[in-house]
Coordinates of C-alpha atoms in Angstrom, one line a residue:
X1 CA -8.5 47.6 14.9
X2 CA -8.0 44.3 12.5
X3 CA -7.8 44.7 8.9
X4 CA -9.2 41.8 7.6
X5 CA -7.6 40.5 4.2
X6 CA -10.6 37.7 3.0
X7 CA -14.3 37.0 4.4
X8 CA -16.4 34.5 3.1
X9 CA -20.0 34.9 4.8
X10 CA -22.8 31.7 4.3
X11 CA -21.0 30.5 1.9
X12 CA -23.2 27.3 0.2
X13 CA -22.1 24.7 -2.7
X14 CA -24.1 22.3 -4.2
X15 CA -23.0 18.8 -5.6
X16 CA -25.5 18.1 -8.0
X17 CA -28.6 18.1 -6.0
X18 CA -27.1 17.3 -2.6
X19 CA -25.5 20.9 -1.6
X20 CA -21.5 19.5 -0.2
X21 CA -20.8 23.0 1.7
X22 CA -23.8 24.1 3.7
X23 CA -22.5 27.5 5.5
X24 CA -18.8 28.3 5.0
X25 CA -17.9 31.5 7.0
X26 CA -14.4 32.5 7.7
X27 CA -12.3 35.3 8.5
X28 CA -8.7 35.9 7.6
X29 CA -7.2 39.0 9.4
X30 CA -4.1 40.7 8.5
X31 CA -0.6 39.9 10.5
X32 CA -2.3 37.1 11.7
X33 CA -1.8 33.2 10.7
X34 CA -5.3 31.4 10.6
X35 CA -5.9 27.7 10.9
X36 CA -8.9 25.4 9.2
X37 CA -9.2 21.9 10.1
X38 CA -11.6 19.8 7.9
X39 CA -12.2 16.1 8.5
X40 CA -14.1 15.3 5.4
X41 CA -11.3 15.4 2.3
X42 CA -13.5 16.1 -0.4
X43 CA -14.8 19.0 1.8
X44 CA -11.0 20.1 2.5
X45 CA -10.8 20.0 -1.8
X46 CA -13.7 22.0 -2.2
X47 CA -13.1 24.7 0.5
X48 CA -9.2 25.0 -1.0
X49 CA -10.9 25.5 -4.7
X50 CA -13.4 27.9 -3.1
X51 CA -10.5 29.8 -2.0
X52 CA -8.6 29.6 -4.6
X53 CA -11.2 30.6 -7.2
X54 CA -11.3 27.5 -8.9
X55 CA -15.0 26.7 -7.8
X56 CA -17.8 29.3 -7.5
X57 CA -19.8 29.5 -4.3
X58 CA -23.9 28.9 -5.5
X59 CA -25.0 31.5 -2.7
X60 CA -22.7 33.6 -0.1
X61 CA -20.7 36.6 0.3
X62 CA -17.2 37.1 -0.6
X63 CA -14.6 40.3 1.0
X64 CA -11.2 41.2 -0.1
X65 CA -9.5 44.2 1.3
X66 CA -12.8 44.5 3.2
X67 CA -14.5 45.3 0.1
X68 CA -17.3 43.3 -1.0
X69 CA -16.5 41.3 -4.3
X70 CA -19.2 41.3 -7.2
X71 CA -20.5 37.6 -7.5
X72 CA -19.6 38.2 -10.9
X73 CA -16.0 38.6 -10.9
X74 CA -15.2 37.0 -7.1
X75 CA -13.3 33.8 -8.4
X76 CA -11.0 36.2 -10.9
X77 CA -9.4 38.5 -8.1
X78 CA -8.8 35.6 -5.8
X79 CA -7.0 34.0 -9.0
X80 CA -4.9 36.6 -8.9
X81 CA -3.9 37.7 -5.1
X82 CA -4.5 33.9 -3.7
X83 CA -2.2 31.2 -3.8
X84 CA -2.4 27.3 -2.8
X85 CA 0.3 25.6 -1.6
X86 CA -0.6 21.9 -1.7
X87 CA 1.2 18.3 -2.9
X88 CA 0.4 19.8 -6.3
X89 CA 4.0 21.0 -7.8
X90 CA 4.0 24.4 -9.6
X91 CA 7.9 24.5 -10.0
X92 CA 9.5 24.9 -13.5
X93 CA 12.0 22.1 -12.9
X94 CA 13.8 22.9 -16.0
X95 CA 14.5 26.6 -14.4
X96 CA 17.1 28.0 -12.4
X97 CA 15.6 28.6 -8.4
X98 CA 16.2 32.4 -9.5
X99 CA 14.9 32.1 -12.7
X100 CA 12.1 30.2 -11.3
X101 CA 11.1 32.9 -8.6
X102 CA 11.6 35.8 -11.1
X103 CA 9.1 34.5 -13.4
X104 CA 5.7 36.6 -12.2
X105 CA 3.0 34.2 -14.3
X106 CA 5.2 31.0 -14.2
X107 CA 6.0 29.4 -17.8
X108 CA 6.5 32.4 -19.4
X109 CA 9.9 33.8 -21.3
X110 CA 12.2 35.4 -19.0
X111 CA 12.2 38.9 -20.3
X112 CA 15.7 41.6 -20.0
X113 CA 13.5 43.1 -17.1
X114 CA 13.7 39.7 -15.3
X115 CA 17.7 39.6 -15.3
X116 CA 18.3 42.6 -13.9
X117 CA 16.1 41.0 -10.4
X118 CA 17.4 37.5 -10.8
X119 CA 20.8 39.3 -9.7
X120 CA 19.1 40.3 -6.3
X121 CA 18.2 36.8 -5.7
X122 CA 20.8 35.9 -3.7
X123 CA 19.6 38.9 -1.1
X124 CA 16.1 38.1 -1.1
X125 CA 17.0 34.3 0.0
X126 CA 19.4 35.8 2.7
X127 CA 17.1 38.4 4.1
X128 CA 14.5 35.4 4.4
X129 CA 16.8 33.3 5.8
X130 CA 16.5 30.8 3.1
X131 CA 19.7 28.4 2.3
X132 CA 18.8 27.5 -1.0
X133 CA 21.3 28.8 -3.6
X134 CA 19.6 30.6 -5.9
X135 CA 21.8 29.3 -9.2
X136 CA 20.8 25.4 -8.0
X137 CA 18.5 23.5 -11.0
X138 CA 14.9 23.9 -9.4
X139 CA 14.9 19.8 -10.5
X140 CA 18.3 19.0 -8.2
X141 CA 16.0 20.2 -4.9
X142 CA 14.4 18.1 -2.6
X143 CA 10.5 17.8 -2.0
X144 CA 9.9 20.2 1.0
X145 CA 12.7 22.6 -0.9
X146 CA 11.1 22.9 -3.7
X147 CA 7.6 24.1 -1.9
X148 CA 10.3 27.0 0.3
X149 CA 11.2 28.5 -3.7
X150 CA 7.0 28.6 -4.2
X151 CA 6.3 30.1 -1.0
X152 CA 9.4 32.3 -2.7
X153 CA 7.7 32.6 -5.6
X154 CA 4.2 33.5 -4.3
X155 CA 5.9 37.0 -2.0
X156 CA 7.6 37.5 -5.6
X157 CA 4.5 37.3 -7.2
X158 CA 2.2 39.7 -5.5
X159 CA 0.2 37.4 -3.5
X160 CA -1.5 38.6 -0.7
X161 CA -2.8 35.0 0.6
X162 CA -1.3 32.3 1.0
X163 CA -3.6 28.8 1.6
X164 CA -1.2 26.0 2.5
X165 CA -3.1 22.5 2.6
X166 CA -2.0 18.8 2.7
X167 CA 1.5 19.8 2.8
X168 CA 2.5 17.4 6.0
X169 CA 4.1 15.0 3.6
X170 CA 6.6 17.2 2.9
X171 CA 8.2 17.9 5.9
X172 CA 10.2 16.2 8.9
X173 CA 10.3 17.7 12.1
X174 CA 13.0 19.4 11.2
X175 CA 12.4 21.1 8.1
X176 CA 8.8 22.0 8.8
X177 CA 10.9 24.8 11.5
X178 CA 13.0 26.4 9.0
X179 CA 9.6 26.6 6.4
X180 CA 8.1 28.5 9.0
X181 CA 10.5 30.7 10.3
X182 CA 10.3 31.8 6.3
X183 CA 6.4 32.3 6.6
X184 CA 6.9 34.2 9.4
X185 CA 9.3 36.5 7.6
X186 CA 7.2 37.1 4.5
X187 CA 4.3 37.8 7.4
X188 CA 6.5 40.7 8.8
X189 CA 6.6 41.7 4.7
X190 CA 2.8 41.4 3.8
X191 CA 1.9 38.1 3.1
X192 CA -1.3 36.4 4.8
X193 CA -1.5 32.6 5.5
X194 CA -4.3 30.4 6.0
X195 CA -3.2 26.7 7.0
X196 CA -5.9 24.0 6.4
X197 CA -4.5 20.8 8.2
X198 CA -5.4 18.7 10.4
X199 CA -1.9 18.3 12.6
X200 CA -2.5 20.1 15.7
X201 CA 1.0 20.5 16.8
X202 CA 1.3 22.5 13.6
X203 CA -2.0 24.6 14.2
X204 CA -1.2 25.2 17.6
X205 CA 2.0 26.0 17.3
X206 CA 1.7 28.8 14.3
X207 CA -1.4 30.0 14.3
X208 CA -3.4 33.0 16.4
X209 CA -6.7 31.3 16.1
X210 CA -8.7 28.3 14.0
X211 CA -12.0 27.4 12.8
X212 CA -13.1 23.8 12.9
X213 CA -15.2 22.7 9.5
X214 CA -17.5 19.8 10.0
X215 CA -20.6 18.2 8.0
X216 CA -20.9 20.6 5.8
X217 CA -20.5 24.0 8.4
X218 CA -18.2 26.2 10.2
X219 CA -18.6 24.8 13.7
X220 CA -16.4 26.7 15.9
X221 CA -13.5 29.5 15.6
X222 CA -10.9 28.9 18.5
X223 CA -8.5 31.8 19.8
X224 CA -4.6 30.7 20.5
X225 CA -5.8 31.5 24.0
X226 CA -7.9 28.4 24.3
X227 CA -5.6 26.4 22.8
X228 CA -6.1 22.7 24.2
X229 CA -6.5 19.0 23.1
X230 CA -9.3 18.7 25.4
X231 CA -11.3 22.3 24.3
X232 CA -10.7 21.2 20.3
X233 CA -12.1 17.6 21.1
X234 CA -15.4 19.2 22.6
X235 CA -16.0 20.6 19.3
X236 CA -15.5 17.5 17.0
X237 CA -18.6 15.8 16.4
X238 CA -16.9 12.6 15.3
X239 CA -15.6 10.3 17.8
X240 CA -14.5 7.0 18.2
X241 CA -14.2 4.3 20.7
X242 CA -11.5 2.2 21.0
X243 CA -10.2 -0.4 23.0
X244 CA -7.5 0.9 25.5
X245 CA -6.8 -2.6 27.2
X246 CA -5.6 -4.0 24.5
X247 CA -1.6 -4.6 24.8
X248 CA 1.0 -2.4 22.2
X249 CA 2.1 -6.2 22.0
X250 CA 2.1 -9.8 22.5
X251 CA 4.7 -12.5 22.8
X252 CA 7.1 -12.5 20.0
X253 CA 6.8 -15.7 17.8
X254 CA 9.0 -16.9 15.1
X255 CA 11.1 -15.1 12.4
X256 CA 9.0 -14.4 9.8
X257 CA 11.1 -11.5 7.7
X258 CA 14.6 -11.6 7.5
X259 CA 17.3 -9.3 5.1
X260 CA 20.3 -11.2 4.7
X261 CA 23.2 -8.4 3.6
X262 CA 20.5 -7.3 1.2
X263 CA 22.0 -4.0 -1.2
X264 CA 20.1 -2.0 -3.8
X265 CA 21.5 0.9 -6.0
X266 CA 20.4 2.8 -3.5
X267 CA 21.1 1.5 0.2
X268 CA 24.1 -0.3 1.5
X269 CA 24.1 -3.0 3.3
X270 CA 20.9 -3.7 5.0
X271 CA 20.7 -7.1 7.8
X272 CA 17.4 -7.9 10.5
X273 CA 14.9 -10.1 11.0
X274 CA 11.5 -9.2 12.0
X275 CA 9.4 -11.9 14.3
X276 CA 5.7 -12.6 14.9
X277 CA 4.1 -10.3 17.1
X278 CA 6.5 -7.2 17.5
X279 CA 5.9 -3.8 16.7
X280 CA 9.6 -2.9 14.9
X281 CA 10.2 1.1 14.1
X282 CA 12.6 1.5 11.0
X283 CA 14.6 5.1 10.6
X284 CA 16.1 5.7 7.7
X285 CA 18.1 9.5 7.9
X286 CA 17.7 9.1 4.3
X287 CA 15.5 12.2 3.7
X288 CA 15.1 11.5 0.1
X289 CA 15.5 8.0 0.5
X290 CA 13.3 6.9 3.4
X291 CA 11.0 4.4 2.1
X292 CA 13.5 2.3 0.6
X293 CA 12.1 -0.5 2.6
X294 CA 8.8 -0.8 1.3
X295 CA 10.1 0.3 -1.9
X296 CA 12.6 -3.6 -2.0
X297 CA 9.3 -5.1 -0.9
X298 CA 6.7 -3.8 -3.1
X299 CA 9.5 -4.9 -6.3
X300 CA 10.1 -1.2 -7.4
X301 CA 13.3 -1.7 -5.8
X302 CA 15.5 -4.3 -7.3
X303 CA 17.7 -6.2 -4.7
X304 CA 21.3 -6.4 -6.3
X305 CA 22.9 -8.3 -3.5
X306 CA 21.7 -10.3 -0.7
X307 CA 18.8 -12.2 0.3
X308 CA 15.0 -11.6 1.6
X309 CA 13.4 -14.5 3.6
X310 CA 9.8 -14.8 3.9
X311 CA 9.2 -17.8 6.8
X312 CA 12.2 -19.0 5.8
X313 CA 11.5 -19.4 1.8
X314 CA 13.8 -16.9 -0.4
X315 CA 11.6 -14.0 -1.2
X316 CA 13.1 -11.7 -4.4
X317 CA 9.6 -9.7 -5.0
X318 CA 8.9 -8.2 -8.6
X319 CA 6.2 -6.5 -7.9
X320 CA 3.3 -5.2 -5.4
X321 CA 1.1 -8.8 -6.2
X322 CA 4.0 -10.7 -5.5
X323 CA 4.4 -9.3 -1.6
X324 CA 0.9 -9.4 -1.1
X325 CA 0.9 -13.1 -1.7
X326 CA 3.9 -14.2 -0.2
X327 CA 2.4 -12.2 3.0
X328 CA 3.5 -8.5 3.2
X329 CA 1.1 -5.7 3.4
X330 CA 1.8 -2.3 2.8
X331 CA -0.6 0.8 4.3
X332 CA 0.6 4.0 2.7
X333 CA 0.9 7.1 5.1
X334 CA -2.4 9.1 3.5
X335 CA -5.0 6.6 4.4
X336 CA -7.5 8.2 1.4
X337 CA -4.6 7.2 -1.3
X338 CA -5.2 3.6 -0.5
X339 CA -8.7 3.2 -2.2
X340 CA -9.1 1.9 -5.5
X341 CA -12.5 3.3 -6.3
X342 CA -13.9 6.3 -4.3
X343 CA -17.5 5.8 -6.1
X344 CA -17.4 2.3 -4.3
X345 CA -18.3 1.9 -0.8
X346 CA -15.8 0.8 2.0
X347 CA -17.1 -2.4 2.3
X348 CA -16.1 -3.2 -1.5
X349 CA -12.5 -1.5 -0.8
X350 CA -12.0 -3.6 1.8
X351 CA -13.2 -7.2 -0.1
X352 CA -11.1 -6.3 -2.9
X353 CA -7.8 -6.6 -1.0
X354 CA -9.8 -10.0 0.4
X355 CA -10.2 -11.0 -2.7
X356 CA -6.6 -11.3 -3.6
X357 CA -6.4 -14.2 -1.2
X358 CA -9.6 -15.7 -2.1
X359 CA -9.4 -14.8 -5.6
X360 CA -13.5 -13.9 -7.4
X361 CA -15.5 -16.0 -4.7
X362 CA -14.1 -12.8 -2.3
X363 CA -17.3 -10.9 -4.5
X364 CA -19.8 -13.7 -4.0
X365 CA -22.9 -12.2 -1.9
X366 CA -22.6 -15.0 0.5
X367 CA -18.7 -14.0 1.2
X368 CA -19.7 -9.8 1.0
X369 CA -22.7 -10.5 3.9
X370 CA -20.5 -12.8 6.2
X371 CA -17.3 -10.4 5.5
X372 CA -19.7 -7.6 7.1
X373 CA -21.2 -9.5 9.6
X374 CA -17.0 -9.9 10.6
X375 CA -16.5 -6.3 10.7
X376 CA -19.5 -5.5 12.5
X377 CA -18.2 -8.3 15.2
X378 CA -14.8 -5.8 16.0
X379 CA -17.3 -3.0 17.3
X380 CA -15.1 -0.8 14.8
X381 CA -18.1 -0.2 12.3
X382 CA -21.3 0.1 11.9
X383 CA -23.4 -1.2 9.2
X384 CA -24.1 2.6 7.6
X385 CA -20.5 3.3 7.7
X386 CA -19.7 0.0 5.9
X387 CA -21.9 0.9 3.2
X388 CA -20.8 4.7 2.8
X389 CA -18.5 5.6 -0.4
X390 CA -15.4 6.3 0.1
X391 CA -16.3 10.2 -1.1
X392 CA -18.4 10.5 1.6
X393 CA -16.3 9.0 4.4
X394 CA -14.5 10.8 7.1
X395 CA -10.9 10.5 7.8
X396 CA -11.2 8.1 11.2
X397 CA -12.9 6.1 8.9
X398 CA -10.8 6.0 6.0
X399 CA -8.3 5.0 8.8
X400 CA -10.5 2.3 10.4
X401 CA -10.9 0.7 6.9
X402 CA -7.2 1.0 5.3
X403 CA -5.8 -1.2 8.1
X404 CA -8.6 -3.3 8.7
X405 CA -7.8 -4.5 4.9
X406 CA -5.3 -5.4 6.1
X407 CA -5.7 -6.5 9.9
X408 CA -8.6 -9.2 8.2
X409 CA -6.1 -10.3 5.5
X410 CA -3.7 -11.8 8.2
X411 CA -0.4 -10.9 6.2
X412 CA 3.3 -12.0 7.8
X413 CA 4.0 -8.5 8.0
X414 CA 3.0 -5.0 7.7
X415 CA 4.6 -2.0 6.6
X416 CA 3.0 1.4 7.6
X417 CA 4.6 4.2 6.1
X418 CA 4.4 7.2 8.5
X419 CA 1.6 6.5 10.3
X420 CA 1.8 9.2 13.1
X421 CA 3.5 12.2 10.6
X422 CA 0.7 13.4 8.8
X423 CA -2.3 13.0 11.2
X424 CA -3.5 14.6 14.0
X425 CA -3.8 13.8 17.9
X426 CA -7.0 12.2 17.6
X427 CA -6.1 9.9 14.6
X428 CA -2.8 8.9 16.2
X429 CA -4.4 7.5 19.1
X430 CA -6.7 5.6 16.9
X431 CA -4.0 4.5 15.0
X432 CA -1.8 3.2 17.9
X433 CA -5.4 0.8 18.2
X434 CA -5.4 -1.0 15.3
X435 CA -1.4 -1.5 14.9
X436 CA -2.0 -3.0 18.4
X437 CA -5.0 -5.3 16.9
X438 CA -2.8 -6.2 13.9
X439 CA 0.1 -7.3 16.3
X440 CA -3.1 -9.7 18.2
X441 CA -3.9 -11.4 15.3
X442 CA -0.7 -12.4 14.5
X443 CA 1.1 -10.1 11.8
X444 CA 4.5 -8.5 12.5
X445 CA 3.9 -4.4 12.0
X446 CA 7.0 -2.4 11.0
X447 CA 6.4 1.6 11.7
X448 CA 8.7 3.0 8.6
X449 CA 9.7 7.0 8.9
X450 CA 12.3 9.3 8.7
X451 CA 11.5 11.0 12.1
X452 CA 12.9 9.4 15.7
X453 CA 10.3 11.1 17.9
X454 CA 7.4 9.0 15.6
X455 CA 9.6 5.7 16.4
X456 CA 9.5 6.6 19.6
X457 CA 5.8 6.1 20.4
X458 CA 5.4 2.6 20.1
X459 CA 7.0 -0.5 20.0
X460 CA 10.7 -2.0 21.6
X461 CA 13.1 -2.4 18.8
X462 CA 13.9 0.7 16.6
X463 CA 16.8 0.3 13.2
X464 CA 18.2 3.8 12.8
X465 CA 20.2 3.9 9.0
X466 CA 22.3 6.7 9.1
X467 CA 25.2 7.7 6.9
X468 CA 25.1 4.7 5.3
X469 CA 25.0 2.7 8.7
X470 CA 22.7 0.7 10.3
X471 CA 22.1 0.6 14.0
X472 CA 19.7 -1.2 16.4
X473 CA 18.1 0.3 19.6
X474 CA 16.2 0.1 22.7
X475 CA 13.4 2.9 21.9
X476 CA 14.2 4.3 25.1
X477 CA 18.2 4.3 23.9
X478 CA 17.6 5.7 20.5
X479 CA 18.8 9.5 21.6
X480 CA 22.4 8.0 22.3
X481 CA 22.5 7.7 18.2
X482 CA 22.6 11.7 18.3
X483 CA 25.2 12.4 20.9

């Protein structure tokens, strides 16, 4: 019979007088990796700090170990035997990996006790299968090495649960394997996982069964047996309608970006040209360094050599203001990170990037009511959703609105940083719409990534930079670079 390690029964939160959670029930068995998908991010953030014992449930039923916890004293045991994993870092970066993992209640002095175990380090990291080397600086590692020594860390620790959320980021396709060939060996040595995302590939990939969160309940728990696209979209309340006859292009136009031998401190050598009406994929191998692109035209970048052409006037950006006038957009790759202010609705987020080009008359009410009536026109919004705060938005949304920003603004060019990485099957199709309606009304898109398979969903032209190398591609021809 299943053991089950954590229950939470009708769980209920308030927000003020408006209750956020309105029946949170879940069950986490032993030996067996759940999933949670939740489409509303501030309901993801308040289910993680339920979990974690950060936030107190105002009515439900909590079980550890199958024992019933008193309401009392709930939050304080799951302080200490549950641990989030999220883009939060909890590394000492001034530590040793060994000293790091060694260090039960992190931030503490290392004590003789802890000496005598941070000489069995290097075992623990073979028997997990874990190439880090255990006398690296924590501070030397790269991002999705750093979370392998807390997952480390965490097994070290005692922790029987393990919540890993909004970690997607983190990861290529690549290293997101080896991190879970290492959950699956602390599974086999006690540890529980729970994995609150919204990637499907992931979920159905590593996990026995999921629940689906929605509006405020539990809606549905899904067994690995009935694992589909199709059965999880019968289940999501929110849809969306897009237009499939739209093309993934039109006729490319003139040059409107070009990098003439540009060179940072960074990147080598770096030469295209981008024209109107192309969707253009850009791969840097670059792990660490992948987003040097929109990095040169934001201005964090300075440009040491070379040129940048913007419709054929010299372009040497100093900062984000400066690309934005000149024509360049840039759509980060978590669509919620692109608001200014959550209170504010999406309607205001999106006039304030308007407003940039038409400077304070872009908050006149006559320019706010015929901006809406605009968005209304695309059959993308409705009026309600228009008005809604960006708290209380969903993520297709969210996602309608960050590129629409943009799509209305008209820019030369658009950068989207990882648009396909971090989301999940239903939000990548709705993505691949409105890159294809920015590309209709004119604006060059260019898909930026570290990952080959996302260059390879849209689009002709792919640039590969690898080993310091650049190379162009036929998308269809972009394995040959790996042979």
């Amino acid at each position: 019979m299943k053991k089950e390690v954590l229950r939470i029964q009708s769980g209920i939160k308030k927000s003020g007088i408006a209750e956020r959670i309105l029946d949170f029930s879940i069950q986490i068995y032993r030996d067996e990796i759940c999933g949670l998908i939740v489409e509303n991010n501030l309901e993801r953030k308040c289910l993680v700090d339920l979990l974690a014992g950060d936030v107190r449930l105002d009515y439900g039923w909590v079980y550890f170990d199958e024992e019933e916890l008193p309401s009392e004293t709930y939050d304080r045991i799951l302080k200490e035997y549950v641990f989030v994993m999220n883009r939060k870092e909890h590394c000492v970066r001034q530590l040793k990996v060994k000293e790091y993992v060694f260090v039960l209640h992190g931030g503490i002095s290392l004590i003789a006790g802890t000496r005598k175990l941070c000489a069995s380090a290097g075992l623990l990291f073979q028997e997990l299968g874990c190439s880090i080397d255990p006398e690296e600086m924590i501070g030397n590692l790269l991002p999705h090495q750093r979370k392998e020594v807390e997952l480390i860390h965490a097994y070290v620790s005692g922790k029987k649960l393990v919540v890993i959320s909004d970690m997607d980021e983190f990861f290529t396709e690549e290293s997101i394997t080896e991190f879970f060939e290492m959950i699956l060996k602390l599974k086999e040595l006690g540890v529980d996982f729970l994995i609150v995302s919204n990637h499907t590939r992931v979920l159905f990939e590593y996990t026995e069964y999921m629940y689906v969160f929605s509006h405020g309940r539990t809606r549905h728990r899904i067994l690995k047996q009935r694992y589909s696209l199709e059965h999880l979209y019968t289940v999501l309340l929110e849809s969306f309608n897009v237009n499939e006859n739209l093309p993934e292009s039109k006729a490319v136009g003139p040059t409107v970006l070009t990098f003439e031998h540009v060179e940072t401190d960074h990147c080598g050598s770096m030469c295209f040209k981008v024209h109107e009406g192309e969707i253009l994929n850009f791969v840097n191998m670059d792990i660490g360094n992948w987003r040097i692109l929109a990095d040169i035209l934001s201005g964090d970048v300075p440009v040491r050599r070379g040129k940048i052409f913007l419709q054929e006037k010299e372009f040497r950006p100093r900062m984000f203001s400066d690309a934005v006038e000149h024509g360049v957009g840039i759509i980060e790759e978590n669509s919620y990170e692109a608001y200014s202010y959550f209170d504010a609705t999406v309607l205001d987020n999106i006039s304030m990037v308007m407003s940039r080009k038409l400077g304070i008359n872009g908050f006149s009410p006559k320019y706010m009511k015929c901006l809406e009536e605009e968005l209304l026109d695309t059959g993308e919004f409705t009026r309600e959703e228009l008005h809604k705060s960006v708290y209380q938005a969903g993520p297709y949304l969210l996602q309608k609105a960050a590129y629409y920003r943009w799509i209305l603004f008209r820019p030369q060019a658009i950068v989207c940083l990882r648009p396909f990485s971090a989301a999940d099957y239903n939000i990548q199709k709705l993505t691949q719409h409105l890159i294809r309606t920015a590309v209709q009304q004119g604006s060059a898109v260019i898909i930026l990534t570290m990952s080959v398979s996302e260059a390879s969903i849209m689009g002709e032209r792919t640039i590969v930079m690898k080993s310091g190398s650049m190379y162009e591609k036929d998308r269809q021809d972009i394995g040959q670079l790996f042979e």
